[in-house]
Amino acid sequence: MLGEMPRVLRETSITMALALAAFALALYLGRMQNYLLFHSLAEIFSIVVACGVFMVSWNSRESESPEARNMACLGIGFLFTAILDILHLLTYRGMGVLAPERDLATKFWLAARYLQTSSLLVFALALRTRLRPPFRTLFAGFGGATILFILMILRWDAFPTAFVEGVGLTPFKVISEYVISSLLAVALLLILGARMSELLVGRLLAVSLGLTIASELLFTLYIHSDGLANQLGHYLKIAAFFLTYQALIAYQVRKRLATIQELEAAKRSLLEVNAAKDKFFSILAHDLRNPLSGLQTVSELLAGRYDELPEADRRRFAGLLRDGADQSLALMNSLLLWVRSQTGRILWEPGSIDLAQASEEAIAQMRAAAERKQVRLESAVPRGTQAYADGNMVSTVLRNLLSNALKFTPAGGLVRVNSEAENGHLATSVTDTGIGIDPADLDKLFRIDAQLSRRGTEGEPGNGLGLILCREFVEKNGGRIRVCSQPGQGSCFTFTLPRPPEGASGSRSRPAGDP
């Protein structure tokens, strides 16, 4: 669905642009027949779009985003602008409403432009300062100004004359248009200086203001109401209103796209949590139960027939008890460590660490298991190799990777640790000469939602939990982990870590393996 949203936005923009072009053609054809038809169509379009701006912006008023609330402020101003434009349309000469000789239409036109400019200026100021003007105050302000303009024009006849047919514009009209253009230029600069979350929306609003300014300047040039400058001014006004509406639509679509992305991210997170829960119960039900069952069986045998068993069998059973206890303890420690990592209870205290020393210490801890299996362990990490990470997490990663390599390497094999520079980071690899991994299973590694359980060359159990911990700890320290493997030839697990910054101190975190 996310892939469809940009396409829908493009298709919507193209459709609306084609509709605007078709309407412009209709206006031109209407002008060829009758200027009153042209004027009426142009004003009706502007009124409808202004009402659309209000409805679209008002629907997003409850959003926590200051931009959405400021859009609603703009919509309120456009709503009252539409009311004055309706009166301008009804009082236009030839419409047969009220007295055309009083030039009511031009007065209402100028009043509407003053109100539109005020709403754009309030919007730009609120956008730049991140203020949230109360909606009631805006309704009262714009509503009061609308009523005042209506009373001044219709009741008190106190609004100055703006146009005289055959003579042209009055100085009041020309000065007003220049004042309006100047205020619109201020609003344009404020919008250009504001950092909107959606760059496209800011650009559309800026172009809309530019067209509005050009429209107002054209309305200072005509002498006859059906002159060319007046017609061009109406075309630019229509385009400006359309772009304002398009900006709001783009804002709404992009915000809904962001909401969908957040919901899908939450869905993925829930799926991962559910998979983690299933993995946890699977380990408890199977991987932990099996060694405990083995311990119970061997201990019962020893307890019931200890005196009857030969010394060699008693030693062998004692070894089985030790191995089973070691497996259970290792699994329990991994479970506890994994649970703590999932609940955020592991401290992350990065510092400068010596990778050569860390690898040698991890090898020393695995030495006994390697000798029992007759596998050779080597460290080829250069002395003085420094990385910037949590030392205990890195030690846990090295131990898990070494344990994993030993598990799948037969007697006489080799496991080697090495480290080298890679794209500004340090890449540490654990390479073995073991049985390798089937290509179909590579994608299942490091994933909590994938079921991958394999036994080692001597039947050692495996549940994949150690590799999941490795990925989480490596990524926590700003690195990445990857694997390459060939069945029958061995595997190479590589993880990257950043280099230490200047002045970095040693890692001071608690051991990552402590429960």
Coordinates of C-alpha atoms in Angstrom, one line a residue:
M1 CA 0.0 0.0 0.0
L2 CA 2.9 2.4 0.7
G3 CA 4.2 2.0 -2.8
E4 CA 0.7 3.0 -4.1
M5 CA 0.5 6.3 -2.2
P6 CA 3.1 8.3 -4.2
R7 CA 1.5 7.1 -7.4
V8 CA -2.0 8.1 -6.2
L9 CA -0.6 11.6 -5.3
R10 CA 0.9 12.0 -8.7
E11 CA -2.3 10.8 -10.5
T12 CA -4.4 13.2 -8.3
S13 CA -2.1 16.1 -9.2
I14 CA -2.3 15.3 -12.9
T15 CA -6.0 15.0 -12.8
M16 CA -6.5 18.3 -11.0
A17 CA -4.1 20.0 -13.3
L18 CA -6.0 18.7 -16.3
A19 CA -9.3 19.8 -14.7
L20 CA -7.8 23.3 -14.2
A21 CA -6.7 23.5 -17.8
A22 CA -10.1 22.4 -19.0
F23 CA -11.8 25.0 -16.8
A24 CA -9.4 27.7 -18.1
L25 CA -10.4 26.7 -21.7
A26 CA -14.1 26.9 -20.7
L27 CA -13.4 30.4 -19.3
Y28 CA -11.8 31.4 -22.6
L29 CA -14.8 30.1 -24.6
G30 CA -17.2 31.8 -22.2
R31 CA -15.3 35.1 -22.6
M32 CA -15.8 34.8 -26.4
Q33 CA -19.5 34.7 -25.9
N34 CA -20.1 37.0 -22.9
Y35 CA -17.8 38.6 -20.3
L36 CA -20.4 38.3 -17.6
L37 CA -20.3 34.5 -18.1
F38 CA -16.5 34.5 -17.9
H39 CA -16.6 36.5 -14.7
S40 CA -19.3 34.4 -13.1
L41 CA -17.5 31.2 -13.9
A42 CA -14.2 32.5 -12.6
E43 CA -15.7 33.7 -9.3
I44 CA -17.7 30.6 -8.8
F45 CA -14.6 28.5 -9.2
S46 CA -12.7 30.7 -6.7
I47 CA -15.5 30.5 -4.2
V48 CA -15.7 26.7 -4.5
V49 CA -12.0 26.3 -4.1
A50 CA -11.9 28.7 -1.1
C51 CA -14.6 26.6 0.6
G52 CA -12.6 23.5 -0.3
V53 CA -9.5 25.0 1.3
F54 CA -11.5 25.5 4.5
M55 CA -13.0 22.0 4.6
V56 CA -9.8 20.2 3.9
S57 CA -7.8 22.2 6.4
W58 CA -10.5 22.1 9.1
N59 CA -10.6 18.3 8.9
S60 CA -7.0 18.3 10.1
R61 CA -7.4 20.8 13.0
E62 CA -7.1 18.1 15.7
S63 CA -3.7 17.1 14.6
E64 CA -0.8 17.6 17.1
S65 CA 1.2 19.2 14.3
P66 CA 1.4 23.0 14.5
E67 CA 1.5 23.1 10.7
A68 CA -1.9 21.3 10.5
R69 CA -3.4 23.8 13.0
N70 CA -2.0 26.7 11.0
M71 CA -3.5 25.3 7.8
A72 CA -6.9 25.4 9.6
C73 CA -6.2 29.0 10.4
L74 CA -5.7 29.7 6.7
G75 CA -8.9 27.8 5.9
I76 CA -10.9 30.0 8.3
G77 CA -9.7 33.1 6.5
F78 CA -10.5 31.6 3.1
L79 CA -14.0 30.7 4.3
F80 CA -14.9 34.4 5.0
T81 CA -13.1 35.4 1.9
A82 CA -15.5 33.2 0.0
I83 CA -18.4 35.0 1.6
L84 CA -17.2 38.4 0.4
D85 CA -16.5 36.9 -3.1
I86 CA -20.1 35.7 -3.2
L87 CA -21.3 39.2 -2.5
H88 CA -18.8 40.5 -5.2
L89 CA -20.4 38.1 -7.7
L90 CA -24.0 38.9 -6.8
T91 CA -23.4 42.7 -7.0
Y92 CA -21.5 42.6 -10.3
R93 CA -23.1 44.7 -13.0
G94 CA -25.4 42.6 -15.2
M95 CA -26.3 40.2 -12.3
G96 CA -29.4 42.3 -11.5
V97 CA -28.7 42.3 -7.7
L98 CA -28.6 45.6 -5.7
A99 CA -27.5 48.9 -7.4
P100 CA -24.7 48.5 -9.9
E101 CA -24.1 52.3 -10.1
R102 CA -22.7 52.3 -6.6
D103 CA -19.8 50.1 -7.7
L104 CA -20.5 47.6 -4.9
A105 CA -18.8 44.7 -6.8
T106 CA -15.3 46.4 -6.8
K107 CA -15.7 47.3 -3.1
F108 CA -16.5 43.8 -2.2
W109 CA -13.7 42.5 -4.4
L110 CA -11.2 44.8 -2.6
A111 CA -12.6 43.8 0.8
A112 CA -12.2 40.1 0.0
R113 CA -8.6 40.7 -1.1
Y114 CA -7.8 42.5 2.2
L115 CA -9.3 39.6 4.1
Q116 CA -7.5 36.9 2.0
T117 CA -4.2 38.8 2.5
S118 CA -4.8 39.0 6.3
S119 CA -5.4 35.2 6.5
L120 CA -2.3 34.5 4.5
L121 CA -0.2 36.8 6.7
V122 CA -1.6 35.3 9.9
F123 CA -0.9 31.8 8.5
A124 CA 2.7 32.8 7.5
L125 CA 3.4 34.4 10.9
A126 CA 2.0 31.4 12.8
L127 CA 4.0 29.1 10.6
R128 CA 7.3 31.0 11.1
T129 CA 6.8 31.5 14.9
R130 CA 5.2 28.1 15.5
L131 CA 2.3 29.7 17.3
R132 CA -1.1 28.2 17.6
P133 CA -3.8 30.9 17.3
P134 CA -7.1 29.9 19.0
F135 CA -9.7 29.0 16.4
R136 CA -12.4 31.0 18.3
T137 CA -10.3 34.1 18.1
L138 CA -9.8 33.6 14.4
F139 CA -13.5 33.0 13.7
A140 CA -14.3 36.1 15.8
G141 CA -11.6 38.2 14.0
F142 CA -12.3 37.2 10.4
G143 CA -16.1 37.0 11.0
G144 CA -16.1 40.5 12.6
A145 CA -14.0 41.9 9.8
T146 CA -16.4 40.4 7.3
I147 CA -19.5 41.9 9.0
L148 CA -17.7 45.3 9.3
F149 CA -16.9 45.3 5.5
I150 CA -20.5 44.4 4.7
L151 CA -21.9 47.2 6.9
M152 CA -19.4 49.7 5.5
I153 CA -20.3 48.8 1.9
L154 CA -24.1 48.2 2.1
R155 CA -25.3 50.0 5.2
W156 CA -23.1 53.0 5.9
D157 CA -21.7 53.6 2.4
A158 CA -18.4 54.3 4.2
F159 CA -16.1 52.2 1.9
P160 CA -14.2 54.5 -0.5
T161 CA -15.0 54.3 -4.2
A162 CA -12.6 51.9 -6.0
F163 CA -13.6 52.0 -9.7
V164 CA -15.5 54.4 -12.0
E165 CA -16.6 52.9 -15.3
G166 CA -15.1 54.7 -18.3
V167 CA -12.6 56.5 -16.1
G168 CA -10.8 53.6 -14.4
L169 CA -9.4 52.9 -11.0
T170 CA -9.5 55.4 -8.2
P171 CA -6.3 56.2 -6.3
F172 CA -7.7 54.3 -3.3
K173 CA -8.0 51.2 -5.4
V174 CA -4.5 51.4 -6.8
I175 CA -2.9 52.2 -3.4
S176 CA -4.9 49.3 -1.9
E177 CA -3.6 46.9 -4.5
Y178 CA 0.0 48.0 -3.8
V179 CA -0.5 47.6 -0.1
I180 CA -2.0 44.1 -0.5
S181 CA 0.8 43.1 -2.8
S182 CA 3.4 44.3 -0.2
L183 CA 1.7 42.4 2.6
L184 CA 1.6 39.3 0.3
A185 CA 5.3 39.7 -0.4
V186 CA 5.9 39.7 3.4
A187 CA 3.9 36.5 3.8
L188 CA 5.8 35.0 0.9
L189 CA 9.2 35.8 2.6
L190 CA 7.9 34.3 5.9
I191 CA 6.8 31.1 4.2
L192 CA 10.1 30.8 2.4
G193 CA 11.9 31.2 5.7
A194 CA 9.8 28.7 7.6
R195 CA 11.0 25.1 7.7
M196 CA 7.9 23.1 6.7
S197 CA 8.0 19.4 7.3
E198 CA 6.8 18.9 3.7
L199 CA 9.0 20.8 1.2
L200 CA 6.5 20.3 -1.7
V201 CA 3.7 22.0 0.3
G202 CA 5.9 25.0 1.1
R203 CA 6.8 25.4 -2.6
L204 CA 3.2 25.2 -3.7
L205 CA 2.2 27.8 -1.2
A206 CA 5.1 30.1 -2.3
V207 CA 4.1 29.8 -6.0
S208 CA 0.5 30.5 -5.0
L209 CA 1.5 33.7 -3.2
G210 CA 3.6 34.7 -6.2
L211 CA 0.7 34.3 -8.6
T212 CA -1.6 36.2 -6.2
I213 CA 0.9 39.1 -6.1
A214 CA 1.0 39.2 -9.9
S215 CA -2.8 39.0 -10.0
E216 CA -3.1 42.0 -7.7
L217 CA -0.6 44.1 -9.7
L218 CA -2.6 43.3 -12.9
F219 CA -5.7 44.7 -11.2
T220 CA -4.0 48.1 -11.0
L221 CA -3.8 48.4 -14.8
Y222 CA -7.3 48.1 -16.2
I223 CA -9.7 50.9 -17.2
H224 CA -12.6 48.9 -18.3
S225 CA -13.9 46.0 -16.2
D226 CA -13.7 43.6 -19.2
G227 CA -10.1 44.7 -20.1
L228 CA -7.3 42.3 -20.8
A229 CA -5.5 43.0 -17.5
N230 CA -8.7 42.2 -15.6
Q231 CA -9.1 38.9 -17.5
L232 CA -5.4 37.9 -16.9
G233 CA -5.8 38.9 -13.2
H234 CA -8.7 36.5 -12.9
Y235 CA -6.8 33.7 -14.5
L236 CA -3.9 34.2 -12.1
K237 CA -6.3 34.4 -9.1
I238 CA -7.8 31.0 -10.2
A239 CA -4.4 29.4 -10.5
A240 CA -3.3 30.8 -7.1
F241 CA -6.5 29.4 -5.4
F242 CA -6.0 26.1 -7.1
L243 CA -2.3 25.8 -5.9
T244 CA -3.3 26.6 -2.3
Y245 CA -5.9 23.9 -2.4
Q246 CA -3.4 21.5 -4.1
A247 CA -0.9 22.3 -1.3
L248 CA -3.4 21.3 1.3
I249 CA -4.3 18.1 -0.5
A250 CA -0.6 17.2 -0.8
Y251 CA -0.1 17.9 2.9
Q252 CA -3.0 15.7 3.8
V253 CA -1.9 12.8 1.5
R254 CA 1.7 13.0 2.8
K255 CA 0.6 13.1 6.4
R256 CA -1.6 10.1 5.9
L257 CA 1.3 8.3 4.2
A258 CA 3.4 9.0 7.2
T259 CA 0.6 7.7 9.4
I260 CA 0.5 4.5 7.3
Q261 CA 4.2 4.1 7.6
E262 CA 4.0 4.4 11.4
L263 CA 1.2 1.9 11.5
E264 CA 3.2 -0.6 9.4
A265 CA 6.3 0.0 11.5
A266 CA 4.2 -0.7 14.6
K267 CA 2.8 -3.8 12.9
R268 CA 6.3 -5.1 12.1
S269 CA 7.3 -4.4 15.7
L270 CA 4.3 -6.3 17.0
L271 CA 5.0 -9.2 14.7
E272 CA 8.6 -9.3 15.9
V273 CA 7.5 -9.2 19.5
N274 CA 5.0 -12.0 18.8
A275 CA 7.8 -14.0 17.1
A276 CA 10.1 -13.4 20.0
K277 CA 7.4 -14.7 22.4
D278 CA 6.9 -17.8 20.3
K279 CA 10.7 -18.3 20.1
F280 CA 11.0 -18.0 23.9
F281 CA 8.3 -20.5 24.6
S282 CA 9.7 -22.9 21.9
I283 CA 13.1 -22.8 23.6
L284 CA 11.5 -23.3 27.0
A285 CA 9.3 -26.2 25.7
H286 CA 12.0 -28.0 23.6
D287 CA 15.6 -26.8 23.9
L288 CA 15.6 -26.5 27.7
R289 CA 13.4 -29.5 28.4
N290 CA 15.6 -31.9 26.5
P291 CA 18.8 -31.5 28.5
L292 CA 16.9 -31.4 31.7
S293 CA 15.2 -34.6 30.7
G294 CA 18.6 -36.1 30.0
L295 CA 19.9 -35.0 33.3
Q296 CA 16.9 -36.6 35.1
T297 CA 17.4 -39.9 33.2
V298 CA 21.1 -40.1 33.9
S299 CA 20.7 -39.0 37.6
E300 CA 18.0 -41.6 38.2
L301 CA 20.2 -44.3 36.6
L302 CA 23.1 -43.4 38.8
A303 CA 20.9 -43.1 41.9
G304 CA 19.3 -46.4 41.4
R305 CA 22.2 -48.6 40.2
Y306 CA 25.3 -46.8 41.4
D307 CA 26.8 -49.8 43.1
E308 CA 26.0 -52.1 40.2
L309 CA 27.7 -49.9 37.5
P310 CA 31.3 -50.4 36.6
E311 CA 33.7 -47.5 37.3
A312 CA 34.0 -46.7 33.6
D313 CA 30.2 -46.3 33.3
R314 CA 30.0 -44.2 36.4
R315 CA 32.6 -41.8 35.0
R316 CA 30.9 -41.7 31.6
F317 CA 27.5 -40.9 33.2
A318 CA 29.2 -38.2 35.4
G319 CA 30.5 -36.7 32.2
L320 CA 27.0 -36.7 30.7
L321 CA 25.7 -35.0 33.8
R322 CA 28.4 -32.3 33.5
D323 CA 27.8 -31.8 29.7
G324 CA 24.0 -31.6 30.3
A325 CA 24.4 -29.1 33.1
D326 CA 26.8 -27.0 31.0
Q327 CA 24.3 -27.0 28.1
S328 CA 21.4 -26.1 30.4
L329 CA 23.4 -23.3 32.1
A330 CA 24.6 -21.9 28.8
L331 CA 21.1 -21.9 27.4
M332 CA 19.7 -20.3 30.5
N333 CA 22.3 -17.6 30.4
S334 CA 21.5 -16.9 26.8
L335 CA 17.8 -16.7 27.6
L336 CA 18.4 -14.3 30.4
L337 CA 20.7 -12.2 28.4
W338 CA 18.2 -12.1 25.5
V339 CA 15.3 -11.2 27.7
R340 CA 17.3 -8.4 29.3
S341 CA 18.3 -7.1 25.8
Q342 CA 14.6 -7.1 24.8
T343 CA 13.5 -5.2 27.9
G344 CA 16.4 -2.6 27.6
R345 CA 18.0 -3.7 30.9
I346 CA 21.5 -4.1 29.5
L347 CA 23.7 -1.0 30.0
W348 CA 25.4 0.3 26.9
E349 CA 28.6 2.1 27.8
P350 CA 30.9 2.3 24.8
G351 CA 34.6 3.0 25.0
S352 CA 37.9 2.2 23.3
I353 CA 38.5 -1.6 23.4
D354 CA 41.5 -3.7 22.3
L355 CA 40.1 -6.2 19.8
A356 CA 43.2 -8.4 20.0
Q357 CA 42.9 -8.7 23.7
A358 CA 39.2 -9.3 23.5
S359 CA 39.6 -12.1 20.9
E360 CA 42.4 -13.8 23.0
E361 CA 40.2 -13.7 26.1
A362 CA 37.2 -15.2 24.2
I363 CA 39.5 -17.9 22.8
A364 CA 40.8 -18.7 26.3
Q365 CA 37.3 -19.3 27.5
M366 CA 36.6 -21.6 24.6
R367 CA 39.9 -23.5 24.8
A368 CA 38.6 -26.4 26.9
A369 CA 35.7 -27.1 24.6
A370 CA 38.0 -26.8 21.6
E371 CA 40.5 -29.3 23.1
R372 CA 37.7 -31.8 23.9
K373 CA 36.6 -31.6 20.2
Q374 CA 40.2 -31.5 18.9
V375 CA 39.6 -28.2 17.0
R376 CA 42.4 -25.6 16.8
L377 CA 41.6 -22.0 17.8
E378 CA 43.8 -19.0 16.5
S379 CA 43.7 -15.3 16.8
A380 CA 45.2 -13.3 13.9
V381 CA 44.0 -9.9 15.2
P382 CA 46.9 -7.4 15.0
R383 CA 48.1 -6.0 18.3
G384 CA 46.8 -2.6 19.1
T385 CA 43.6 -2.9 17.0
Q386 CA 41.2 -0.5 18.7
A387 CA 37.4 -0.2 18.2
Y388 CA 34.8 1.9 19.8
A389 CA 32.1 -0.2 21.4
D390 CA 30.8 -1.7 24.6
G391 CA 33.5 -4.1 25.6
N392 CA 31.3 -6.7 27.3
M393 CA 28.9 -6.8 24.4
V394 CA 31.8 -7.4 22.0
S395 CA 33.1 -10.2 24.2
T396 CA 29.7 -11.8 24.2
V397 CA 29.6 -11.6 20.4
L398 CA 33.0 -13.2 20.1
R399 CA 32.2 -16.0 22.5
N400 CA 28.9 -16.8 20.7
L401 CA 30.5 -16.8 17.3
L402 CA 33.4 -19.0 18.5
S403 CA 31.0 -21.4 20.2
N404 CA 28.9 -21.5 17.0
A405 CA 32.0 -22.2 14.9
L406 CA 33.2 -25.0 17.3
K407 CA 29.8 -26.6 17.2
F408 CA 29.8 -27.1 13.4
T409 CA 33.6 -27.8 12.9
P410 CA 34.7 -31.5 13.1
A411 CA 37.8 -32.8 14.8
G412 CA 41.0 -31.6 13.2
G413 CA 39.4 -28.3 12.0
L414 CA 40.5 -24.7 12.5
V415 CA 38.6 -21.6 13.8
R416 CA 40.4 -18.3 13.3
V417 CA 39.6 -14.8 14.5
N418 CA 40.9 -11.9 12.3
S419 CA 40.3 -8.1 12.0
E420 CA 41.0 -5.6 9.3
A421 CA 40.0 -2.1 8.2
E422 CA 36.9 -1.8 6.1
N423 CA 35.4 1.5 4.9
G424 CA 36.4 3.5 8.0
H425 CA 35.3 0.7 10.3
L426 CA 37.0 -2.4 11.7
A427 CA 35.7 -5.7 10.4
T428 CA 36.3 -8.7 12.7
S429 CA 35.7 -12.2 11.3
V430 CA 35.4 -15.6 12.8
T431 CA 36.2 -18.2 10.1
D432 CA 35.9 -22.0 10.5
T433 CA 36.6 -25.0 8.3
G434 CA 33.4 -26.7 9.4
I435 CA 30.4 -28.2 7.5
G436 CA 29.1 -24.8 6.3
I437 CA 25.5 -23.6 6.0
D438 CA 23.0 -24.5 3.3
P439 CA 22.3 -21.5 1.1
A440 CA 18.5 -21.8 1.8
D441 CA 19.2 -21.3 5.5
L442 CA 21.4 -18.2 5.2
D443 CA 18.4 -15.9 5.2
K444 CA 17.1 -17.5 8.4
L445 CA 20.1 -16.5 10.4
F446 CA 19.9 -13.5 12.8
R447 CA 16.1 -13.5 12.6
I448 CA 13.8 -14.1 15.5
D449 CA 10.8 -14.9 13.3
A450 CA 12.6 -17.7 11.4
Q451 CA 12.8 -21.2 12.8
L452 CA 16.3 -22.7 12.3
S453 CA 17.6 -25.4 14.6
R454 CA 20.6 -27.5 13.7
R455 CA 22.8 -29.9 15.6
G456 CA 26.6 -29.8 15.6
T457 CA 29.0 -32.3 14.2
E458 CA 28.8 -34.2 17.5
G459 CA 25.1 -33.7 18.1
E460 CA 25.4 -30.4 20.0
P461 CA 22.0 -28.7 20.1
G462 CA 21.4 -25.3 18.6
N463 CA 18.5 -22.8 18.6
G464 CA 19.9 -19.7 16.8
L465 CA 19.5 -17.5 19.8
G466 CA 23.2 -16.8 20.1
L467 CA 23.3 -15.3 16.6
I468 CA 20.2 -13.2 17.3
L469 CA 22.0 -11.8 20.3
C470 CA 25.1 -11.1 18.2
R471 CA 23.1 -9.1 15.7
E472 CA 21.4 -7.0 18.4
F473 CA 24.7 -6.3 20.2
V474 CA 26.6 -5.4 17.0
E475 CA 23.9 -3.1 15.7
K476 CA 23.6 -1.5 19.2
N477 CA 27.3 -0.5 18.8
G478 CA 26.8 1.0 15.3
G479 CA 27.9 -2.0 13.3
R480 CA 26.6 -4.7 11.0
I481 CA 27.0 -8.5 10.9
R482 CA 27.0 -10.7 7.9
V483 CA 27.9 -14.3 6.9
C484 CA 29.3 -16.1 3.9
S485 CA 29.4 -19.9 3.8
Q486 CA 29.9 -22.9 1.5
P487 CA 28.5 -26.3 2.4
G488 CA 31.4 -28.6 3.2
Q489 CA 34.0 -25.8 3.2
G490 CA 33.1 -23.7 6.3
S491 CA 31.7 -20.4 7.2
C492 CA 32.9 -16.8 7.9
F493 CA 30.9 -14.5 10.2
T494 CA 32.0 -10.9 10.0
F495 CA 30.9 -8.0 12.1
T496 CA 31.9 -4.3 11.9
L497 CA 32.6 -1.8 14.6
P498 CA 33.5 1.9 14.4
R499 CA 36.9 3.2 15.2
P500 CA 37.4 5.1 18.5
P501 CA 37.0 8.9 18.3
E502 CA 39.8 11.1 19.6
G503 CA 39.9 11.1 23.4
A504 CA 37.6 8.1 23.8
S505 CA 38.0 6.3 27.2
G506 CA 37.9 2.6 27.9
S507 CA 34.6 0.7 28.3
R508 CA 33.2 0.6 31.8
S509 CA 30.0 -1.4 31.4
R510 CA 29.2 -4.4 33.4
P511 CA 29.7 -7.9 31.9
A512 CA 27.0 -8.4 29.3
G513 CA 26.6 -12.0 30.4
D514 CA 25.7 -11.3 33.9
P515 CA 22.0 -12.1 34.7

